[in-house]
Tab-separated table of C-alpha atoms (C1' of nucleotides) in Angstrom:
chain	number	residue	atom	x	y	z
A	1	UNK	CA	0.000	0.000	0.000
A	2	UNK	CA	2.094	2.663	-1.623
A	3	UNK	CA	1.098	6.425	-1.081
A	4	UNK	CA	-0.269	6.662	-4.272
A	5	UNK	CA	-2.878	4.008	-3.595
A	6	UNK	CA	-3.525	4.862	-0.636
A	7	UNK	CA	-4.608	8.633	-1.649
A	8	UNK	CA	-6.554	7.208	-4.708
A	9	UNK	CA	-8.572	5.239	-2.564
A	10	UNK	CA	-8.953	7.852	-0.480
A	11	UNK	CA	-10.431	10.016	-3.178
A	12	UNK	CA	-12.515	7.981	-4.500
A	13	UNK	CA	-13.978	6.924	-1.681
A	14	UNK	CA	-14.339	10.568	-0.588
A	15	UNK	CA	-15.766	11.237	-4.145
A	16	UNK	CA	-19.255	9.986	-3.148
A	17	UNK	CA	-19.785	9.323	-6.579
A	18	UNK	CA	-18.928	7.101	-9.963
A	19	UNK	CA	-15.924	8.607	-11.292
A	20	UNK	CA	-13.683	8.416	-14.525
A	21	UNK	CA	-10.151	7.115	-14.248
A	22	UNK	CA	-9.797	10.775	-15.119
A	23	UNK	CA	-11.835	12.374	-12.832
A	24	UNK	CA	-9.542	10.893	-10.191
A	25	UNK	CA	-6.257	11.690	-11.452
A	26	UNK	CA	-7.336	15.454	-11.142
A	27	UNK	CA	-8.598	15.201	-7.815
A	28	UNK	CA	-5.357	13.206	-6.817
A	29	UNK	CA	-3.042	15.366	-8.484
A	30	UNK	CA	-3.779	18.321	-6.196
A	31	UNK	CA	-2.218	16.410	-3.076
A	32	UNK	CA	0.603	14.580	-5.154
A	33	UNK	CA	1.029	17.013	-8.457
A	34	UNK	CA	4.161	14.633	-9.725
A	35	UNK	CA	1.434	11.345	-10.044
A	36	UNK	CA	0.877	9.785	-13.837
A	37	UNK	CA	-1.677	8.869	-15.268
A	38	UNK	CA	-0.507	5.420	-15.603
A	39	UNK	CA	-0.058	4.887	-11.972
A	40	UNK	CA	-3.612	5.505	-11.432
A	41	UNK	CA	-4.892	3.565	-13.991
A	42	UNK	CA	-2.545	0.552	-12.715
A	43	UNK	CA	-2.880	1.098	-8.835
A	44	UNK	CA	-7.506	1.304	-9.758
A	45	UNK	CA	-6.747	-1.654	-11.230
A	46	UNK	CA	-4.918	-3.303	-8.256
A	47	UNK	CA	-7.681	-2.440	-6.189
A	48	UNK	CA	-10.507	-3.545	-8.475
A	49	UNK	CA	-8.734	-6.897	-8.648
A	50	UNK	CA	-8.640	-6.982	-4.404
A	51	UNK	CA	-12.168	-6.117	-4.206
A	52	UNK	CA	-11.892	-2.597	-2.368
A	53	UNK	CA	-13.562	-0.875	-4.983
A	54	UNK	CA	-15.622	-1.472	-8.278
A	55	UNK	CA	-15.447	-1.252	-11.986
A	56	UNK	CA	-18.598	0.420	-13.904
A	57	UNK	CA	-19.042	0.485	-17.886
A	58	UNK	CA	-22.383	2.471	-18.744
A	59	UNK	CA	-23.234	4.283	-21.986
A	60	UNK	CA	-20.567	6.239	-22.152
A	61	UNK	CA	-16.717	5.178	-23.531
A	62	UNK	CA	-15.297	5.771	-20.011
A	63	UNK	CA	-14.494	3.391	-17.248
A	64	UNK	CA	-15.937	4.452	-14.249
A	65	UNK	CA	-14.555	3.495	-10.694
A	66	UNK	CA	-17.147	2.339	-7.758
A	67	UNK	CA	-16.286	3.200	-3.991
A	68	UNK	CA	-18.838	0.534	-2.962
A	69	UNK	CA	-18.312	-3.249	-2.987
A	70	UNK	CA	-21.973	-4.299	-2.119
A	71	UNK	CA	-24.166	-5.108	-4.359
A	72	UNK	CA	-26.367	-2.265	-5.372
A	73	UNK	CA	-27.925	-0.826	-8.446
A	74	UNK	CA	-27.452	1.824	-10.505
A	75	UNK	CA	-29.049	4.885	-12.013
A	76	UNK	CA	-27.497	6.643	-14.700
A	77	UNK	CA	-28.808	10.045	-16.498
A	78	UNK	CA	-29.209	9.256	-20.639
A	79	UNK	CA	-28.198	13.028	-20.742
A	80	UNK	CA	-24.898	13.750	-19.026
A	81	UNK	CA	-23.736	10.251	-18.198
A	82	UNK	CA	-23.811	10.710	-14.506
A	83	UNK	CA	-24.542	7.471	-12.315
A	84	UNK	CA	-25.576	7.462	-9.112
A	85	UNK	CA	-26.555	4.608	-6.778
A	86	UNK	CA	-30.383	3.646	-6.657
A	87	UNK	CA	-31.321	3.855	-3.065
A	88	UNK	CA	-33.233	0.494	-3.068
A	89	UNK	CA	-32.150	-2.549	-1.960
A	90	UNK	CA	-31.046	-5.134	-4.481
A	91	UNK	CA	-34.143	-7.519	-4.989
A	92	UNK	CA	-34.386	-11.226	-3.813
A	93	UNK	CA	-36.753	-13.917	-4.741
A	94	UNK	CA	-38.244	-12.679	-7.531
A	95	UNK	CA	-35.086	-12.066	-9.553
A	96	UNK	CA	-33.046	-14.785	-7.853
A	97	UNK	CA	-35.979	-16.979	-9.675
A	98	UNK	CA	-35.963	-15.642	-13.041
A	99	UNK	CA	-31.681	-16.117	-12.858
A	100	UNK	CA	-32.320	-19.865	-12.444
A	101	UNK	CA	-34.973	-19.770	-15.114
A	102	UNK	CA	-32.322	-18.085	-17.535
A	103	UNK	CA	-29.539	-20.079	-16.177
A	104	UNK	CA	-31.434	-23.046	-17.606
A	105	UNK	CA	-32.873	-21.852	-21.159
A	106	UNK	CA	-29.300	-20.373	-22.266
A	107	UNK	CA	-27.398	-23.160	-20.663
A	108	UNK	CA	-25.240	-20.007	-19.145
A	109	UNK	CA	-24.252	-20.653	-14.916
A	110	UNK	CA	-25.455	-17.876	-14.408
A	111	UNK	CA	-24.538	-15.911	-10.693
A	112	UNK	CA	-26.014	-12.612	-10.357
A	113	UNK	CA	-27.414	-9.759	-12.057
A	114	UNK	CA	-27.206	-5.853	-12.618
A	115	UNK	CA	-30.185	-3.947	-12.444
A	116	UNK	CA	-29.197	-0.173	-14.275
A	117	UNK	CA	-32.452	2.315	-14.216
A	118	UNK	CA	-32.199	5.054	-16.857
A	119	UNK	CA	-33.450	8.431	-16.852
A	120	UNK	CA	-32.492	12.615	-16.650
A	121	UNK	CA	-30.872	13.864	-13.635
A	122	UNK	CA	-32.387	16.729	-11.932
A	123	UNK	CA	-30.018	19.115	-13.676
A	124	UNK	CA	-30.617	18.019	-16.801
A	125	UNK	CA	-34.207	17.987	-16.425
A	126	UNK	CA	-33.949	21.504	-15.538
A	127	UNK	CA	-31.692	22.623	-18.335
A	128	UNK	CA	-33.943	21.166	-20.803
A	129	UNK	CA	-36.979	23.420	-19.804
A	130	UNK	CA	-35.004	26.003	-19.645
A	131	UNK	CA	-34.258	25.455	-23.119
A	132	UNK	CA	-36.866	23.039	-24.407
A	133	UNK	CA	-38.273	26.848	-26.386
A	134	UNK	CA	-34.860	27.996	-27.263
A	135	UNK	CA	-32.290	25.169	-28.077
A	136	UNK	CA	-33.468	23.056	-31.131
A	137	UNK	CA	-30.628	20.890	-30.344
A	138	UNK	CA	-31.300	20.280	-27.110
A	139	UNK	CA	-35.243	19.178	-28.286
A	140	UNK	CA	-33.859	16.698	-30.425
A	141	UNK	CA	-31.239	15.236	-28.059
A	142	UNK	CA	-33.825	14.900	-25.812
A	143	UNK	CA	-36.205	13.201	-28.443
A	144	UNK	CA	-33.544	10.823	-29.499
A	145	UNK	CA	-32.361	9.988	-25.980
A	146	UNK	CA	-29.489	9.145	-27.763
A	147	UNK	CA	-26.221	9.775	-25.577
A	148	UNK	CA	-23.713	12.321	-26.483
A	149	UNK	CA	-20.864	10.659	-28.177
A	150	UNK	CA	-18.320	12.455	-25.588
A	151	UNK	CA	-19.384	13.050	-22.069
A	152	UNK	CA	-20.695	16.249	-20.569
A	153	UNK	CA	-18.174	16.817	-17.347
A	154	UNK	CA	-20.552	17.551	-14.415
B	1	UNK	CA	-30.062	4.459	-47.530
B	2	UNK	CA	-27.567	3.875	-49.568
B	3	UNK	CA	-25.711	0.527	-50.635
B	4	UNK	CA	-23.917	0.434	-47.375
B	5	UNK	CA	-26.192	1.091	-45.049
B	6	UNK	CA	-28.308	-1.403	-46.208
B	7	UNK	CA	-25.954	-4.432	-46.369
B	8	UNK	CA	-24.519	-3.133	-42.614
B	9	UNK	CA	-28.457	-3.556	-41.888
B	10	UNK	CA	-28.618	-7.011	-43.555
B	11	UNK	CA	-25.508	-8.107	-41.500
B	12	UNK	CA	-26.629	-7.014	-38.494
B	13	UNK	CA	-29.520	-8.182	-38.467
B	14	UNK	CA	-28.461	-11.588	-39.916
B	15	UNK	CA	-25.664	-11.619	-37.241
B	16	UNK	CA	-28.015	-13.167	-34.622
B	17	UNK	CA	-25.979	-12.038	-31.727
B	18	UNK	CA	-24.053	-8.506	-30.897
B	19	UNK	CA	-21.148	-7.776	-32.707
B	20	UNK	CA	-18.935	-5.081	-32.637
B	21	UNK	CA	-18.474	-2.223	-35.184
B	22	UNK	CA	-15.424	-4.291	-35.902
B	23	UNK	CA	-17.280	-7.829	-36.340
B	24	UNK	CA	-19.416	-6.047	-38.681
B	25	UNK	CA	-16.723	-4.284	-40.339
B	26	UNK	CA	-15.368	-7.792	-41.209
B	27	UNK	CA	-19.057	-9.198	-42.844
B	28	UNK	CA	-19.550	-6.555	-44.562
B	29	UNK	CA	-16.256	-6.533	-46.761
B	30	UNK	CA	-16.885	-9.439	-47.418
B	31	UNK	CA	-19.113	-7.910	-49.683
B	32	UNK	CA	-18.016	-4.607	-50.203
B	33	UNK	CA	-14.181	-5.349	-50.141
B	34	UNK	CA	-13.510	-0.921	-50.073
B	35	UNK	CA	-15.920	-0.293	-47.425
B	36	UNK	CA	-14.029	1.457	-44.664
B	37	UNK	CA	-14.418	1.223	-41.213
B	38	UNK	CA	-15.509	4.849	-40.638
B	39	UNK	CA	-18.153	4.480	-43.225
B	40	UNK	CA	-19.042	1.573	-40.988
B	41	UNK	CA	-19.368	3.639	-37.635
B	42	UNK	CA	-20.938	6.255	-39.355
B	43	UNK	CA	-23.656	4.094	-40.721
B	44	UNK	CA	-24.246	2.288	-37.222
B	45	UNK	CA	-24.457	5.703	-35.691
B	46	UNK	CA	-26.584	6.804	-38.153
B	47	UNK	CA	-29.221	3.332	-37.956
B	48	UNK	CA	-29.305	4.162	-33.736
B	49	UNK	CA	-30.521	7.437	-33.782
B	50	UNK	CA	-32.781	6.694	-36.586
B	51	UNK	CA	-34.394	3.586	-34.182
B	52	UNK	CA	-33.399	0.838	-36.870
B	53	UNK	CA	-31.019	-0.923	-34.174
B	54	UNK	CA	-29.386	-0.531	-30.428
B	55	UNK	CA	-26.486	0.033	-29.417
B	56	UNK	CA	-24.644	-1.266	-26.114
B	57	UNK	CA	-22.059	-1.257	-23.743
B	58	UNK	CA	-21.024	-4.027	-21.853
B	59	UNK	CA	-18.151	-4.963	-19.309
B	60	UNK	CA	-15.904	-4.634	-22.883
B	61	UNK	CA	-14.455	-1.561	-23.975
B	62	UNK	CA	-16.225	-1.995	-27.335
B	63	UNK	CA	-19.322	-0.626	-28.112
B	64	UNK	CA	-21.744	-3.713	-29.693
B	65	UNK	CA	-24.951	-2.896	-31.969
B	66	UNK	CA	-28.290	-5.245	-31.256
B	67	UNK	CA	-30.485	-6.165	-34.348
B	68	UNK	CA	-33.299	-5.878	-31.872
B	69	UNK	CA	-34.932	-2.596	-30.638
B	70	UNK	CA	-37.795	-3.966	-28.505
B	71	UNK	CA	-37.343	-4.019	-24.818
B	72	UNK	CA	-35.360	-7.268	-23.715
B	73	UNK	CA	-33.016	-8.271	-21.390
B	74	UNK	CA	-29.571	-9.448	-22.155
B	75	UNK	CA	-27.161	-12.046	-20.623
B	76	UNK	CA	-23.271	-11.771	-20.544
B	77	UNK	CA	-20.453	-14.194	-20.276
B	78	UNK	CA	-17.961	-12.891	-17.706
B	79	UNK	CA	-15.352	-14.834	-19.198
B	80	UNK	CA	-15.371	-13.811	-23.317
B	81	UNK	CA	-17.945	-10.976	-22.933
B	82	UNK	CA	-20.514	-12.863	-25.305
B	83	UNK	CA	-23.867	-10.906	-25.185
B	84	UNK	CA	-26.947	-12.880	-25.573
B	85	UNK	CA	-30.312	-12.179	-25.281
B	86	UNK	CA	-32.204	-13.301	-21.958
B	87	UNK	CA	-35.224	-15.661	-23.071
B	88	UNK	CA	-37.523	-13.733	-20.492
B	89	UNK	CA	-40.187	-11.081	-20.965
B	90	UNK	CA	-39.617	-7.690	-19.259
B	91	UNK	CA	-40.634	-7.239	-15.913
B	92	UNK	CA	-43.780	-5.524	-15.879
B	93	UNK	CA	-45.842	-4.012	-12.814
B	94	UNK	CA	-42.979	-4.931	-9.700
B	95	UNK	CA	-40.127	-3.324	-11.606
B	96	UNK	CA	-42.319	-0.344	-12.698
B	97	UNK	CA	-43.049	0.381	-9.009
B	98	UNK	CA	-39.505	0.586	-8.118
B	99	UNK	CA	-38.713	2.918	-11.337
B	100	UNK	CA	-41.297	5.644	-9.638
B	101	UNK	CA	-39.976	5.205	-5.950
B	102	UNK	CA	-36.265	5.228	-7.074
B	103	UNK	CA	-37.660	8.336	-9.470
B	104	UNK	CA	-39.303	10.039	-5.773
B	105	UNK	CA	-35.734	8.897	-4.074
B	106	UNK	CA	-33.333	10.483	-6.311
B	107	UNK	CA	-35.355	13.372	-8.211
B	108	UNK	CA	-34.470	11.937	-11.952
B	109	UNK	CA	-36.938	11.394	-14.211
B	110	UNK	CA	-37.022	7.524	-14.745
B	111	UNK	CA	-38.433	5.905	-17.797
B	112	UNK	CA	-36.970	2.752	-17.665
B	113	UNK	CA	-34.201	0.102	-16.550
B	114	UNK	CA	-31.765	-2.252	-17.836
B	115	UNK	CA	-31.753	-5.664	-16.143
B	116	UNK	CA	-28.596	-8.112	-17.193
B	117	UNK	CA	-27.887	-11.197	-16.385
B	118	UNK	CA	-24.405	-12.500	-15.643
B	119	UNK	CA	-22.226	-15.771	-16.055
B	120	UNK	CA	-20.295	-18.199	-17.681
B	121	UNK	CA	-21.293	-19.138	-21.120
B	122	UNK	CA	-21.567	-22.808	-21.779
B	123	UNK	CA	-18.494	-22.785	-23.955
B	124	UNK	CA	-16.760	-21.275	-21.045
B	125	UNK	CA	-17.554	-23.547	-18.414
B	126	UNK	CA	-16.331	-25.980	-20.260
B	127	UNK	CA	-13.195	-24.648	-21.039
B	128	UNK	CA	-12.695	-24.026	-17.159
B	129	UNK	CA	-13.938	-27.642	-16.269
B	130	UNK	CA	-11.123	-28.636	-19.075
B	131	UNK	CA	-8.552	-26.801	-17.746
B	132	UNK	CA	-9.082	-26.926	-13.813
B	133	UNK	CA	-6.284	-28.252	-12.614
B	134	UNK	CA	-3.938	-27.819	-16.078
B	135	UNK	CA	-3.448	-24.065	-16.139
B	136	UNK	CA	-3.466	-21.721	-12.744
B	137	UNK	CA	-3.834	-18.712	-14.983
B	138	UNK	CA	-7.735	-19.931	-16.226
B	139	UNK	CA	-8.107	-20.522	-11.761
B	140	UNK	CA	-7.083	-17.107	-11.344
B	141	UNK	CA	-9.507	-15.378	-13.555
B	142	UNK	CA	-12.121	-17.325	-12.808
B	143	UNK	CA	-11.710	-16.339	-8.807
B	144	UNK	CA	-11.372	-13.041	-8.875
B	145	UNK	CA	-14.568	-12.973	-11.873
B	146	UNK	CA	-12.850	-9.865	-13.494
B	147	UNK	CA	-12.744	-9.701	-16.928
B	148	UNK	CA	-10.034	-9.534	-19.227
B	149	UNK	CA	-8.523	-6.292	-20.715
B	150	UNK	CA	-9.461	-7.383	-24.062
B	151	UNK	CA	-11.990	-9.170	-25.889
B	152	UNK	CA	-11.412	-12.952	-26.353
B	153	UNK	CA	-13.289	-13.382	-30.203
B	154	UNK	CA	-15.096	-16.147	-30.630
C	1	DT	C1'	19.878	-4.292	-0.450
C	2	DT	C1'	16.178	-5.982	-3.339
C	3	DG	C1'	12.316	-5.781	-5.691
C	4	DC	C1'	8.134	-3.849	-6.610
C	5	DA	C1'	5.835	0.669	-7.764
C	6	DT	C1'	6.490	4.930	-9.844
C	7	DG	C1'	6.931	8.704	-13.529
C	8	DC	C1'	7.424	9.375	-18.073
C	9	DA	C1'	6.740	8.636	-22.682
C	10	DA	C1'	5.525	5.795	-26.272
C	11	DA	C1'	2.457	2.581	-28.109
C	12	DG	C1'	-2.000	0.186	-28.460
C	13	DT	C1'	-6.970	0.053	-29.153
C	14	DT	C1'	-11.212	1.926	-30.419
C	15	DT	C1'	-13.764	5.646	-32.359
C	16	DT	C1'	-14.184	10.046	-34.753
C	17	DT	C1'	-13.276	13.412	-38.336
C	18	DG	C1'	-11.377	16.330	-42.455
C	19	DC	C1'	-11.189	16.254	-47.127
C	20	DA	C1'	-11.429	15.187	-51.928
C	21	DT	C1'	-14.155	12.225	-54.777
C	22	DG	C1'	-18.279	9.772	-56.300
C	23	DC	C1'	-22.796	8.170	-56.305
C	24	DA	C1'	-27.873	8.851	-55.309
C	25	DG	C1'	-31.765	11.430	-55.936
D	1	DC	C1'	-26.703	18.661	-61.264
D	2	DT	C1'	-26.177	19.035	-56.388
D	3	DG	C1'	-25.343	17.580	-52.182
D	4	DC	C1'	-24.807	14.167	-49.041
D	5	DA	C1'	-22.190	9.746	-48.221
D	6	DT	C1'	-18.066	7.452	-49.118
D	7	DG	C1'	-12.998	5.974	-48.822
D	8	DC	C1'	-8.919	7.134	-47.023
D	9	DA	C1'	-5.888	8.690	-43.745
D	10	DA	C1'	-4.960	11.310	-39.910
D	11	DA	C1'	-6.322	12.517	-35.440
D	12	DA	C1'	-8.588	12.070	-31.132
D	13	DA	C1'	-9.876	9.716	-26.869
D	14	DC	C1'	-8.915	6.427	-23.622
D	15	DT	C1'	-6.033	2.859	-21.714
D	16	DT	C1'	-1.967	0.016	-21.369
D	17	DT	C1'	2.945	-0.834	-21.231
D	18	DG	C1'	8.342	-0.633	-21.400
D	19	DC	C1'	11.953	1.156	-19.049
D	20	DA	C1'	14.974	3.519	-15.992
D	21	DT	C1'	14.701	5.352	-11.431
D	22	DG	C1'	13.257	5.585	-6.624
D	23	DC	C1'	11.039	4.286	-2.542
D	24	DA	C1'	9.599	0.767	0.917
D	25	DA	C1'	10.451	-3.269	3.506
DNA sequence: TTGCATGCAAAGTTTTTGCATGCAG
DNA sequence: CTGCATGCAAAAACTTTGCATGCAA
């Protein structure tokens, strides 16, 4: 546990959120401005692979880091990218069920599941009334729901 | 619709499964040998926001297209990153109730969910159950579940 | 001391884009 | 004809890696 690692962890956990390998580097740079990018990339990995944090792929090209190690579910906004944890509990029987069920009908062993909900932040919902008389392009990213091919930095 | 975009149509669709720009990249020269692989993204792009196809993102850095557009679950191998569809119907009325409360909980406007399955693929398993106690490195990442850096093609 | 982790830079992988040309409408 | 789509190649975005150096045990 180098001091590198042990101030990425430290921001990511203190991040509160889902950030990009990115994201962190800034943050960490401010305490240790001579860190590379490479080192945090490697040392997220390291810790990925010991279980002290989690990996995320959404829509968006980006890895995205996880403080949490429990499972939980996700919801992500279609407009900015942002993900946030759902505050539910994960579900039980009924889903536990249907794995079995689809464990058997695509021969697959199949051991868990990921439960992603989908929607506009409360930001974004906001910015497009603002705009939803103003912006054209804004009406019609909205009507595509397509996501941006580069993400929107919160 | 021109020439291309109809035969990257035909070969997605055809395609069964959900391949990669790449994957698709490689069908279709098969037929039209000077196709290029931007003409190729484009096209895809192009086919998503018109609602032709989907588009995904898994555990993979690749971005894969689906010949499907209806609502359906999917089902991924941990170990290659195969994407298959889950044989199930969407959850209706219990998974719709959680949409609004996690909607209530966390202010975003919710109008839907993902739900995917995860495993081993059949081919997979077998390779493991093949290779159990021949090579330590097919143990390893079959402990710590992680997936590989890259894709392993089928 | 010894070896693993780092910083740096280069390379790798995937996706996007600028531009001149060509085909579709 | 006219303009949008293509092919090609370069660039961009993100991630990984080789190597010499430095820090930790």
């Amino acid at each position: 546990m180098t001091k590198q690692r042990k101030i990425i962890l430290e921001e990511l956990k203190k991040h509160g959120s889902h950030p990009t390998a990115d994201e962190i580097y800034e943050k960490v740079r401010k305490r240790l401005p001579r860190i590379s990018l490479g080192t945090v990339y490697r040392n997220l990995d390291l810790l990925v692979s010991e279980g002290l944090i989690g990996r995320l792929k959404g829509d968006y090209p980006q890895m995205r880091f996880d403080p949490r190690t429990d499972d939980h579910y996700h919801i992500t906004c279609l407009s900015c990218g942002k993900i946030e944890d759902a505050p539910i509990e994960p579900l039980q029987d009924p889903i536990r069920n249907l794995e079995n069920v689809v464990g058997h009908l695509t021969k697959y062993g199949v051991f868990g599941h990921k439960l992603e909900f989908v929607g506009f932040c409360s930001e974004c919902l906001k910015k497009q009334e603002g705009s939803r008389n103003e912006t054209p392009e804004a009406m019609e990213q909205e009507e595509t729901q397509g996501a941006p091919k580069r993400e929107v930095k919160a």
